[in-house]
C-alpha atoms as one frame of an Amber mdcrd trajectory, in Angstrom:
protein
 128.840  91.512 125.729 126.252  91.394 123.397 127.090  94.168 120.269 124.657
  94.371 116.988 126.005  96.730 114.055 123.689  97.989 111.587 125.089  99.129
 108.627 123.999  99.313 104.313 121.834 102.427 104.680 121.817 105.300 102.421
 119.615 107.452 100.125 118.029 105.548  96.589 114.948 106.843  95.022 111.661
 105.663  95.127 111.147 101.944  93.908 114.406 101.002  94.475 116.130  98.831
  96.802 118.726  98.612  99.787 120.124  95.528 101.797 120.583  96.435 105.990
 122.803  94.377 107.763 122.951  93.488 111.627 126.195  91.876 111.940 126.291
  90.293 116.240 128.284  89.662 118.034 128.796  88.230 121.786 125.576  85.932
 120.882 124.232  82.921 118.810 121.413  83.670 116.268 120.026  80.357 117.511
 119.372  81.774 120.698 117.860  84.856 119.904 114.966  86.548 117.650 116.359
  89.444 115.750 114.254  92.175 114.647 114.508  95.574 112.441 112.505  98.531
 113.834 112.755 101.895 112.585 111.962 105.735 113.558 111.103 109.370 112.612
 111.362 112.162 114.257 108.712 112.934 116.715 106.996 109.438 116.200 107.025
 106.473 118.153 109.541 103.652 117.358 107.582 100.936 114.922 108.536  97.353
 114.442 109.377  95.995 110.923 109.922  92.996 110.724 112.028  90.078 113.079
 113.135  86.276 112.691 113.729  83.542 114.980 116.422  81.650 113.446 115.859
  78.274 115.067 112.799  77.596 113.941 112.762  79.625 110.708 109.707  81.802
 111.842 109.900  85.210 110.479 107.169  88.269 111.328 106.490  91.232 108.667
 104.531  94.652 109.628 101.491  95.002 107.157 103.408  97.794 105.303 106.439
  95.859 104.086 104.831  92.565 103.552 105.734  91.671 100.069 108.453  94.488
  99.729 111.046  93.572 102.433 112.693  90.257 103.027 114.604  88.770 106.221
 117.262  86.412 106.439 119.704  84.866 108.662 123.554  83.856 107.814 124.494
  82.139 111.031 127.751  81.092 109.752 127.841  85.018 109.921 125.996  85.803
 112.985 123.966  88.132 110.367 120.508  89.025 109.966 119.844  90.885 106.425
 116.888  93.241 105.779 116.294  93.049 101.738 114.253  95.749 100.883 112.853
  96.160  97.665 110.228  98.599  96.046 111.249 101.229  98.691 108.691 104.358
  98.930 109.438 107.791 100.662 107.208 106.349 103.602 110.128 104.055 104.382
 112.395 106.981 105.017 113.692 106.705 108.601 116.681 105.289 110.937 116.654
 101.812 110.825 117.818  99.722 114.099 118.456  95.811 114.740 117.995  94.273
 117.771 117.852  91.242 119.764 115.905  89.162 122.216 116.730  86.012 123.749
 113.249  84.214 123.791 111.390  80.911 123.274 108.871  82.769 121.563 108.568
  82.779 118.027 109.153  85.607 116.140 105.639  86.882 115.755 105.164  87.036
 119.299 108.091  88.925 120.055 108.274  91.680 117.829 107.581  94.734 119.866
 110.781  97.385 120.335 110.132  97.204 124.387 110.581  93.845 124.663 113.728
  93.624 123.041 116.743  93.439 125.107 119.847  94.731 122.656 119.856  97.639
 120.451 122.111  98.333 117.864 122.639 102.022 116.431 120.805 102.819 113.280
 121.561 103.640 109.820 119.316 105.893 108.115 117.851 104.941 105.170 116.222
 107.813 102.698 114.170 107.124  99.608 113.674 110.333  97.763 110.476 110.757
  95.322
């Protein structure tokens, strides 16, 4: 079975940084794009960002272009979510999950068309 864990949230204040991790399990990262999507109450579920590990393709909402990195540790079976210069706007539960496509990751990136949801770890940046 397929299992993501999402862990490395927690509260920081504004500007400052946290690392998510989306350790998997019952699946190669080869096989699969893995994306980071997060939520608010009483809004819709918004993509943030995904990666395809084999072909290196990575996708980045608007918002966190610049601010958030994502990685891959295969070796691992780990996707990582760096995300620096956090802002109060980022505030929300973050989720991982996983697709197995031959898209690239750009193409893929929408929470209904991923297959394998994780539970989230909330992440709070206080001003």
């Amino acid at each position: 079975d397929v299992q993501l864990q999402a862990s490395g949230g927690g509260l920081v204040q504004a500007g400052g940084s946290l690392r998510l991790s989306c350790a998997a399990s019952g699946l190669i990262l080869d096989d699969y794009t893995i994306g980071w999507f997060r939520q608010t109450p009483g809004k819709e579920r918004e993509g943030v960002s995904c990666i395809k590990s084999s072909d290196g393709s990575t996708y980045y909402e608007d918002f966190v272009k610049g601010r958030f990195t994502i990685s891959s540790d295969n070796a691992r079976n780990t996707v990582y979510l760096q995300m620096n210069s956090l802002k109060p706007e980022d505030t929300a539960v973050y989720y991982c999950a996983a697709v197995k496509s031959e898209y690239n990751s750009r193409s893929i990136c929408y929470y209904y068309l991923m297959k394998y949801w994780g539970k989230g770890t909330q992440v709070t940046v206080s001003s």
